[in-house]
Amino acid sequence: AVSLGDRVVIGMEADAVFNASLLVYGLPLVVLIGAAGLARWLGGDDTMVLLAAFAGLGVAGFLVKTLSSRLACNPRYHPQLLGLSDSP
């Protein structure tokens, strides 16, 4: 049994941590750069490229929120108690 003040060891599957990190950090970066690149390719000036980048970041934020709420229901993405820690 675990009581208040005990040091514990928690863990998650490595691929679950990797996938969650990709969602939170990789997706916004790719969408931001993609939106800015698309605006530049379509002939936009610097202001339009900047606005497109911010719009892409907003869209990515919505996607991250939507997808992460789905992942929150998946037990693979919940930390698990592995045991008590031996170190003080």
PDB file of N, CA and C in Angstrom:
ATOM      1  N   ALA A   1       0.836  -1.182   0.000  1.00  0.00           N
ATOM      2  CA  ALA A   1       0.000   0.000   0.000  1.00  0.00           C
ATOM      3  C   ALA A   1       0.881   1.246   0.000  1.00  0.00           C
ATOM      4  N   VAL A   2       0.422   2.255  -0.648  1.00  0.00           N
ATOM      5  CA  VAL A   2       1.141   3.527  -0.746  1.00  0.00           C
ATOM      6  C   VAL A   2       0.472   4.511   0.182  1.00  0.00           C
ATOM      7  N   SER A   3       1.298   5.233   0.949  1.00  0.00           N
ATOM      8  CA  SER A   3       0.740   6.239   1.842  1.00  0.00           C
ATOM      9  C   SER A   3       1.359   7.596   1.531  1.00  0.00           C
ATOM     10  N   LEU A   4       0.765   8.615   2.081  1.00  0.00           N
ATOM     11  CA  LEU A   4       1.203   9.989   1.863  1.00  0.00           C
ATOM     12  C   LEU A   4       2.663  10.151   2.275  1.00  0.00           C
ATOM     13  N   GLY A   5       3.477  10.728   1.419  1.00  0.00           N
ATOM     14  CA  GLY A   5       4.886  10.940   1.709  1.00  0.00           C
ATOM     15  C   GLY A   5       5.806   9.872   1.141  1.00  0.00           C
ATOM     16  N   ASP A   6       5.250   8.742   0.685  1.00  0.00           N
ATOM     17  CA  ASP A   6       6.071   7.694   0.068  1.00  0.00           C
ATOM     18  C   ASP A   6       6.592   8.173  -1.282  1.00  0.00           C
ATOM     19  N   ARG A   7       7.817   7.770  -1.590  1.00  0.00           N
ATOM     20  CA  ARG A   7       8.371   8.037  -2.919  1.00  0.00           C
ATOM     21  C   ARG A   7       8.010   6.854  -3.806  1.00  0.00           C
ATOM     22  N   VAL A   8       7.467   7.177  -4.973  1.00  0.00           N
ATOM     23  CA  VAL A   8       7.000   6.130  -5.869  1.00  0.00           C
ATOM     24  C   VAL A   8       7.688   6.260  -7.228  1.00  0.00           C
ATOM     25  N   VAL A   9       7.617   5.193  -7.986  1.00  0.00           N
ATOM     26  CA  VAL A   9       8.126   5.172  -9.356  1.00  0.00           C
ATOM     27  C   VAL A   9       6.923   5.030 -10.280  1.00  0.00           C
ATOM     28  N   ILE A  10       6.811   5.967 -11.227  1.00  0.00           N
ATOM     29  CA  ILE A  10       5.734   5.880 -12.210  1.00  0.00           C
ATOM     30  C   ILE A  10       6.354   5.720 -13.593  1.00  0.00           C
ATOM     31  N   GLY A  11       5.583   5.213 -14.535  1.00  0.00           N
ATOM     32  CA  GLY A  11       6.108   5.026 -15.878  1.00  0.00           C
ATOM     33  C   GLY A  11       5.009   4.964 -16.913  1.00  0.00           C
ATOM     34  N   MET A  12       5.450   5.123 -18.148  1.00  0.00           N
ATOM     35  CA  MET A  12       4.562   4.994 -19.306  1.00  0.00           C
ATOM     36  C   MET A  12       5.332   4.282 -20.403  1.00  0.00           C
ATOM     37  N   GLU A  13       4.623   3.711 -21.363  1.00  0.00           N
ATOM     38  CA  GLU A  13       5.273   3.099 -22.511  1.00  0.00           C
ATOM     39  C   GLU A  13       6.020   4.182 -23.292  1.00  0.00           C
ATOM     40  N   ALA A  14       7.219   3.846 -23.754  1.00  0.00           N
ATOM     41  CA  ALA A  14       8.053   4.822 -24.451  1.00  0.00           C
ATOM     42  C   ALA A  14       7.381   5.332 -25.721  1.00  0.00           C
ATOM     43  N   ASP A  15       6.713   4.466 -26.460  1.00  0.00           N
ATOM     44  CA  ASP A  15       6.080   4.937 -27.692  1.00  0.00           C
ATOM     45  C   ASP A  15       4.891   5.849 -27.413  1.00  0.00           C
ATOM     46  N   ALA A  16       4.234   5.683 -26.272  1.00  0.00           N
ATOM     47  CA  ALA A  16       3.141   6.577 -25.900  1.00  0.00           C
ATOM     48  C   ALA A  16       3.684   7.975 -25.595  1.00  0.00           C
ATOM     49  N   VAL A  17       4.817   8.040 -24.903  1.00  0.00           N
ATOM     50  CA  VAL A  17       5.447   9.333 -24.613  1.00  0.00           C
ATOM     51  C   VAL A  17       5.897   9.989 -25.916  1.00  0.00           C
ATOM     52  N   PHE A  18       6.495   9.198 -26.812  1.00  0.00           N
ATOM     53  CA  PHE A  18       6.952   9.722 -28.096  1.00  0.00           C
ATOM     54  C   PHE A  18       5.787  10.254 -28.925  1.00  0.00           C
ATOM     55  N   ASN A  19       4.704   9.484 -29.013  1.00  0.00           N
ATOM     56  CA  ASN A  19       3.549   9.917 -29.799  1.00  0.00           C
ATOM     57  C   ASN A  19       2.910  11.176 -29.218  1.00  0.00           C
ATOM     58  N   ALA A  20       2.796  11.252 -27.907  1.00  0.00           N
ATOM     59  CA  ALA A  20       2.228  12.437 -27.283  1.00  0.00           C
ATOM     60  C   ALA A  20       3.120  13.654 -27.512  1.00  0.00           C
ATOM     61  N   SER A  21       4.430  13.470 -27.439  1.00  0.00           N
ATOM     62  CA  SER A  21       5.362  14.571 -27.703  1.00  0.00           C
ATOM     63  C   SER A  21       5.264  15.040 -29.145  1.00  0.00           C
ATOM     64  N   LEU A  22       5.143  14.105 -30.067  1.00  0.00           N
ATOM     65  CA  LEU A  22       4.990  14.454 -31.474  1.00  0.00           C
ATOM     66  C   LEU A  22       3.721  15.263 -31.692  1.00  0.00           C
ATOM     67  N   LEU A  23       2.658  14.884 -31.031  1.00  0.00           N
ATOM     68  CA  LEU A  23       1.394  15.600 -31.156  1.00  0.00           C
ATOM     69  C   LEU A  23       1.517  17.027 -30.615  1.00  0.00           C
ATOM     70  N   VAL A  24       2.098  17.163 -29.440  1.00  0.00           N
ATOM     71  CA  VAL A  24       2.137  18.460 -28.770  1.00  0.00           C
ATOM     72  C   VAL A  24       3.175  19.407 -29.375  1.00  0.00           C
ATOM     73  N   TYR A  25       4.315  18.879 -29.803  1.00  0.00           N
ATOM     74  CA  TYR A  25       5.389  19.736 -30.309  1.00  0.00           C
ATOM     75  C   TYR A  25       5.528  19.682 -31.830  1.00  0.00           C
ATOM     76  N   GLY A  26       5.418  18.510 -32.408  1.00  0.00           N
ATOM     77  CA  GLY A  26       5.668  18.357 -33.836  1.00  0.00           C
ATOM     78  C   GLY A  26       4.543  18.893 -34.707  1.00  0.00           C
ATOM     79  N   LEU A  27       3.302  18.559 -34.375  1.00  0.00           N
ATOM     80  CA  LEU A  27       2.170  18.986 -35.188  1.00  0.00           C
ATOM     81  C   LEU A  27       2.086  20.507 -35.318  1.00  0.00           C
ATOM     82  N   PRO A  28       2.148  21.272 -34.223  1.00  0.00           N
ATOM     83  CA  PRO A  28       2.087  22.733 -34.391  1.00  0.00           C
ATOM     84  C   PRO A  28       3.235  23.290 -35.237  1.00  0.00           C
ATOM     85  N   LEU A  29       4.422  22.749 -35.067  1.00  0.00           N
ATOM     86  CA  LEU A  29       5.560  23.233 -35.841  1.00  0.00           C
ATOM     87  C   LEU A  29       5.367  22.960 -37.334  1.00  0.00           C
ATOM     88  N   VAL A  30       4.938  21.760 -37.673  1.00  0.00           N
ATOM     89  CA  VAL A  30       4.735  21.392 -39.085  1.00  0.00           C
ATOM     90  C   VAL A  30       3.620  22.235 -39.706  1.00  0.00           C
ATOM     91  N   VAL A  31       2.519  22.427 -38.981  1.00  0.00           N
ATOM     92  CA  VAL A  31       1.406  23.203 -39.530  1.00  0.00           C
ATOM     93  C   VAL A  31       1.796  24.673 -39.667  1.00  0.00           C
ATOM     94  N   LEU A  32       2.500  25.232 -38.691  1.00  0.00           N
ATOM     95  CA  LEU A  32       2.945  26.623 -38.770  1.00  0.00           C
ATOM     96  C   LEU A  32       3.844  26.838 -39.985  1.00  0.00           C
ATOM     97  N   ILE A  33       4.849  25.987 -40.148  1.00  0.00           N
ATOM     98  CA  ILE A  33       5.777  26.121 -41.272  1.00  0.00           C
ATOM     99  C   ILE A  33       5.059  25.852 -42.593  1.00  0.00           C
ATOM    100  N   GLY A  34       4.169  24.872 -42.610  1.00  0.00           N
ATOM    101  CA  GLY A  34       3.417  24.576 -43.826  1.00  0.00           C
ATOM    102  C   GLY A  34       2.520  25.727 -44.254  1.00  0.00           C
ATOM    103  N   ALA A  35       1.831  26.343 -43.302  1.00  0.00           N
ATOM    104  CA  ALA A  35       0.951  27.469 -43.628  1.00  0.00           C
ATOM    105  C   ALA A  35       1.761  28.661 -44.126  1.00  0.00           C
ATOM    106  N   ALA A  36       2.887  28.934 -43.485  1.00  0.00           N
ATOM    107  CA  ALA A  36       3.743  30.042 -43.931  1.00  0.00           C
ATOM    108  C   ALA A  36       4.317  29.759 -45.317  1.00  0.00           C
ATOM    109  N   GLY A  37       4.754  28.536 -45.535  1.00  0.00           N
ATOM    110  CA  GLY A  37       5.291  28.169 -46.846  1.00  0.00           C
ATOM    111  C   GLY A  37       4.245  28.250 -47.941  1.00  0.00           C
ATOM    112  N   LEU A  38       3.028  27.815 -47.638  1.00  0.00           N
ATOM    113  CA  LEU A  38       1.947  27.885 -48.614  1.00  0.00           C
ATOM    114  C   LEU A  38       1.629  29.341 -48.955  1.00  0.00           C
ATOM    115  N   ALA A  39       1.588  30.194 -47.944  1.00  0.00           N
ATOM    116  CA  ALA A  39       1.315  31.614 -48.194  1.00  0.00           C
ATOM    117  C   ALA A  39       2.412  32.229 -49.053  1.00  0.00           C
ATOM    118  N   ARG A  40       3.659  31.871 -48.805  1.00  0.00           N
ATOM    119  CA  ARG A  40       4.763  32.395 -49.605  1.00  0.00           C
ATOM    120  C   ARG A  40       4.677  31.851 -51.030  1.00  0.00           C
ATOM    121  N   TRP A  41       4.364  30.582 -51.183  1.00  0.00           N
ATOM    122  CA  TRP A  41       4.257  29.956 -52.502  1.00  0.00           C
ATOM    123  C   TRP A  41       3.138  30.587 -53.331  1.00  0.00           C
ATOM    124  N   LEU A  42       2.054  30.997 -52.639  1.00  0.00           N
ATOM    125  CA  LEU A  42       0.939  31.648 -53.319  1.00  0.00           C
ATOM    126  C   LEU A  42       1.220  33.115 -53.632  1.00  0.00           C
ATOM    127  N   GLY A  43       2.401  33.586 -53.281  1.00  0.00           N
ATOM    128  CA  GLY A  43       2.796  34.948 -53.620  1.00  0.00           C
ATOM    129  C   GLY A  43       2.521  35.977 -52.559  1.00  0.00           C
ATOM    130  N   GLY A  44       2.269  35.538 -51.346  1.00  0.00           N
ATOM    131  CA  GLY A  44       2.002  36.488 -50.265  1.00  0.00           C
ATOM    132  C   GLY A  44       3.247  37.252 -49.854  1.00  0.00           C
ATOM    133  N   ASP A  45       3.029  38.495 -49.406  1.00  0.00           N
ATOM    134  CA  ASP A  45       4.152  39.279 -48.889  1.00  0.00           C
ATOM    135  C   ASP A  45       4.444  38.847 -47.446  1.00  0.00           C
ATOM    136  N   ASP A  46       5.407  39.489 -46.828  1.00  0.00           N
ATOM    137  CA  ASP A  46       5.827  39.085 -45.482  1.00  0.00           C
ATOM    138  C   ASP A  46       4.686  39.140 -44.471  1.00  0.00           C
ATOM    139  N   THR A  47       3.830  40.149 -44.585  1.00  0.00           N
ATOM    140  CA  THR A  47       2.707  40.279 -43.647  1.00  0.00           C
ATOM    141  C   THR A  47       1.739  39.113 -43.807  1.00  0.00           C
ATOM    142  N   MET A  48       1.450  38.743 -45.047  1.00  0.00           N
ATOM    143  CA  MET A  48       0.540  37.618 -45.288  1.00  0.00           C
ATOM    144  C   MET A  48       1.141  36.299 -44.807  1.00  0.00           C
ATOM    145  N   VAL A  49       2.440  36.145 -44.994  1.00  0.00           N
ATOM    146  CA  VAL A  49       3.114  34.930 -44.525  1.00  0.00           C
ATOM    147  C   VAL A  49       3.021  34.847 -43.006  1.00  0.00           C
ATOM    148  N   LEU A  50       3.243  35.974 -42.330  1.00  0.00           N
ATOM    149  CA  LEU A  50       3.152  35.997 -40.868  1.00  0.00           C
ATOM    150  C   LEU A  50       1.731  35.680 -40.400  1.00  0.00           C
ATOM    151  N   LEU A  51       0.745  36.288 -41.041  1.00  0.00           N
ATOM    152  CA  LEU A  51      -0.649  36.014 -40.670  1.00  0.00           C
ATOM    153  C   LEU A  51      -1.022  34.558 -40.928  1.00  0.00           C
ATOM    154  N   ALA A  52      -0.538  34.009 -42.034  1.00  0.00           N
ATOM    155  CA  ALA A  52      -0.815  32.600 -42.331  1.00  0.00           C
ATOM    156  C   ALA A  52      -0.156  31.689 -41.293  1.00  0.00           C
ATOM    157  N   ALA A  53       1.052  32.040 -40.876  1.00  0.00           N
ATOM    158  CA  ALA A  53       1.743  31.238 -39.856  1.00  0.00           C
ATOM    159  C   ALA A  53       0.953  31.245 -38.550  1.00  0.00           C
ATOM    160  N   PHE A  54       0.467  32.415 -38.145  1.00  0.00           N
ATOM    161  CA  PHE A  54      -0.323  32.490 -36.914  1.00  0.00           C
ATOM    162  C   PHE A  54      -1.649  31.743 -37.059  1.00  0.00           C
ATOM    163  N   ALA A  55      -2.262  31.842 -38.224  1.00  0.00           N
ATOM    164  CA  ALA A  55      -3.505  31.097 -38.458  1.00  0.00           C
ATOM    165  C   ALA A  55      -3.234  29.595 -38.394  1.00  0.00           C
ATOM    166  N   GLY A  56      -2.122  29.171 -38.991  1.00  0.00           N
ATOM    167  CA  GLY A  56      -1.748  27.755 -38.930  1.00  0.00           C
ATOM    168  C   GLY A  56      -1.518  27.299 -37.505  1.00  0.00           C
ATOM    169  N   LEU A  57      -0.905  28.167 -36.716  1.00  0.00           N
ATOM    170  CA  LEU A  57      -0.676  27.823 -35.312  1.00  0.00           C
ATOM    171  C   LEU A  57      -1.995  27.694 -34.559  1.00  0.00           C
ATOM    172  N   GLY A  58      -2.948  28.561 -34.880  1.00  0.00           N
ATOM    173  CA  GLY A  58      -4.274  28.457 -34.255  1.00  0.00           C
ATOM    174  C   GLY A  58      -4.983  27.167 -34.627  1.00  0.00           C
ATOM    175  N   VAL A  59      -4.917  26.807 -35.901  1.00  0.00           N
ATOM    176  CA  VAL A  59      -5.523  25.552 -36.364  1.00  0.00           C
ATOM    177  C   VAL A  59      -4.849  24.366 -35.684  1.00  0.00           C
ATOM    178  N   ALA A  60      -3.527  24.422 -35.598  1.00  0.00           N
ATOM    179  CA  ALA A  60      -2.788  23.337 -34.941  1.00  0.00           C
ATOM    180  C   ALA A  60      -3.172  23.230 -33.467  1.00  0.00           C
ATOM    181  N   GLY A  61      -3.351  24.355 -32.808  1.00  0.00           N
ATOM    182  CA  GLY A  61      -3.772  24.328 -31.401  1.00  0.00           C
ATOM    183  C   GLY A  61      -5.115  23.649 -31.229  1.00  0.00           C
ATOM    184  N   PHE A  62      -6.042  23.948 -32.141  1.00  0.00           N
ATOM    185  CA  PHE A  62      -7.341  23.280 -32.097  1.00  0.00           C
ATOM    186  C   PHE A  62      -7.198  21.777 -32.326  1.00  0.00           C
ATOM    187  N   LEU A  63      -6.365  21.403 -33.297  1.00  0.00           N
ATOM    188  CA  LEU A  63      -6.147  19.975 -33.571  1.00  0.00           C
ATOM    189  C   LEU A  63      -5.513  19.264 -32.377  1.00  0.00           C
ATOM    190  N   VAL A  64      -4.535  19.911 -31.752  1.00  0.00           N
ATOM    191  CA  VAL A  64      -3.880  19.305 -30.585  1.00  0.00           C
ATOM    192  C   VAL A  64      -4.894  19.115 -29.463  1.00  0.00           C
ATOM    193  N   LYS A  65      -5.716  20.121 -29.230  1.00  0.00           N
ATOM    194  CA  LYS A  65      -6.720  20.002 -28.164  1.00  0.00           C
ATOM    195  C   LYS A  65      -7.701  18.869 -28.457  1.00  0.00           C
ATOM    196  N   THR A  66      -8.160  18.796 -29.697  1.00  0.00           N
ATOM    197  CA  THR A  66      -9.120  17.757 -30.075  1.00  0.00           C
ATOM    198  C   THR A  66      -8.511  16.363 -29.972  1.00  0.00           C
ATOM    199  N   LEU A  67      -7.313  16.200 -30.546  1.00  0.00           N
ATOM    200  CA  LEU A  67      -6.682  14.875 -30.531  1.00  0.00           C
ATOM    201  C   LEU A  67      -6.224  14.460 -29.139  1.00  0.00           C
ATOM    202  N   SER A  68      -5.736  15.426 -28.342  1.00  0.00           N
ATOM    203  CA  SER A  68      -5.274  15.062 -26.998  1.00  0.00           C
ATOM    204  C   SER A  68      -6.433  14.680 -26.089  1.00  0.00           C
ATOM    205  N   SER A  69      -7.612  15.249 -26.318  1.00  0.00           N
ATOM    206  CA  SER A  69      -8.761  14.834 -25.503  1.00  0.00           C
ATOM    207  C   SER A  69      -9.155  13.400 -25.827  1.00  0.00           C
ATOM    208  N   ARG A  70      -8.944  12.987 -27.074  1.00  0.00           N
ATOM    209  CA  ARG A  70      -9.195  11.580 -27.431  1.00  0.00           C
ATOM    210  C   ARG A  70      -8.154  10.666 -26.787  1.00  0.00           C
ATOM    211  N   LEU A  71      -6.899  11.113 -26.759  1.00  0.00           N
ATOM    212  CA  LEU A  71      -5.842  10.302 -26.153  1.00  0.00           C
ATOM    213  C   LEU A  71      -6.015  10.183 -24.643  1.00  0.00           C
ATOM    214  N   ALA A  72      -6.630  11.175 -24.031  1.00  0.00           N
ATOM    215  CA  ALA A  72      -6.818  11.143 -22.580  1.00  0.00           C
ATOM    216  C   ALA A  72      -7.701   9.974 -22.154  1.00  0.00           C
ATOM    217  N   CYS A  73      -8.532   9.490 -23.054  1.00  0.00           N
ATOM    218  CA  CYS A  73      -9.401   8.349 -22.749  1.00  0.00           C
ATOM    219  C   CYS A  73      -8.688   7.014 -22.937  1.00  0.00           C
ATOM    220  N   ASN A  74      -7.510   7.039 -23.530  1.00  0.00           N
ATOM    221  CA  ASN A  74      -6.767   5.808 -23.804  1.00  0.00           C
ATOM    222  C   ASN A  74      -5.844   5.500 -22.629  1.00  0.00           C
ATOM    223  N   PRO A  75      -5.990   4.348 -21.984  1.00  0.00           N
ATOM    224  CA  PRO A  75      -5.164   4.017 -20.812  1.00  0.00           C
ATOM    225  C   PRO A  75      -3.663   3.933 -21.107  1.00  0.00           C
ATOM    226  N   ARG A  76      -3.285   3.753 -22.385  1.00  0.00           N
ATOM    227  CA  ARG A  76      -1.849   3.721 -22.725  1.00  0.00           C
ATOM    228  C   ARG A  76      -1.168   5.048 -22.396  1.00  0.00           C
ATOM    229  N   TYR A  77      -1.935   6.132 -22.381  1.00  0.00           N
ATOM    230  CA  TYR A  77      -1.379   7.460 -22.160  1.00  0.00           C
ATOM    231  C   TYR A  77      -1.533   7.923 -20.715  1.00  0.00           C
ATOM    232  N   HIS A  78      -1.870   7.012 -19.823  1.00  0.00           N
ATOM    233  CA  HIS A  78      -1.956   7.331 -18.398  1.00  0.00           C
ATOM    234  C   HIS A  78      -0.709   6.786 -17.697  1.00  0.00           C
ATOM    235  N   PRO A  79      -0.082   7.577 -16.837  1.00  0.00           N
ATOM    236  CA  PRO A  79       1.059   7.045 -16.071  1.00  0.00           C
ATOM    237  C   PRO A  79       0.602   5.901 -15.158  1.00  0.00           C
ATOM    238  N   GLN A  80       1.469   4.922 -15.003  1.00  0.00           N
ATOM    239  CA  GLN A  80       1.165   3.763 -14.152  1.00  0.00           C
ATOM    240  C   GLN A  80       2.102   3.743 -12.956  1.00  0.00           C
ATOM    241  N   LEU A  81       1.589   3.346 -11.813  1.00  0.00           N
ATOM    242  CA  LEU A  81       2.406   3.182 -10.623  1.00  0.00           C
ATOM    243  C   LEU A  81       3.189   1.876 -10.761  1.00  0.00           C
ATOM    244  N   LEU A  82       4.525   2.000 -10.787  1.00  0.00           N
ATOM    245  CA  LEU A  82       5.372   0.822 -10.958  1.00  0.00           C
ATOM    246  C   LEU A  82       5.851   0.226  -9.632  1.00  0.00           C
ATOM    247  N   GLY A  83       5.880   1.055  -8.604  1.00  0.00           N
ATOM    248  CA  GLY A  83       6.302   0.560  -7.299  1.00  0.00           C
ATOM    249  C   GLY A  83       6.815   1.678  -6.414  1.00  0.00           C
ATOM    250  N   LEU A  84       7.337   1.265  -5.271  1.00  0.00           N
ATOM    251  CA  LEU A  84       7.924   2.221  -4.336  1.00  0.00           C
ATOM    252  C   LEU A  84       9.394   2.427  -4.666  1.00  0.00           C
ATOM    253  N   SER A  85       9.874   3.632  -4.436  1.00  0.00           N
ATOM    254  CA  SER A  85      11.282   3.943  -4.706  1.00  0.00           C
ATOM    255  C   SER A  85      12.131   3.539  -3.519  1.00  0.00           C
ATOM    256  N   ASP A  86      13.329   3.005  -3.790  1.00  0.00           N
ATOM    257  CA  ASP A  86      14.265   2.622  -2.720  1.00  0.00           C
ATOM    258  C   ASP A  86      15.083   3.806  -2.228  1.00  0.00           C
ATOM    259  N   SER A  87      15.276   4.821  -3.078  1.00  0.00           N
ATOM    260  CA  SER A  87      16.117   5.966  -2.682  1.00  0.00           C
ATOM    261  C   SER A  87      15.345   6.912  -1.784  1.00  0.00           C
ATOM    262  N   PRO A  88      16.045   7.563  -0.851  1.00  0.00           N
ATOM    263  CA  PRO A  88      15.366   8.488   0.081  1.00  0.00           C
ATOM    264  C   PRO A  88      14.955   9.784  -0.568  1.00  0.00           C
TER     265      PRO A  88
END
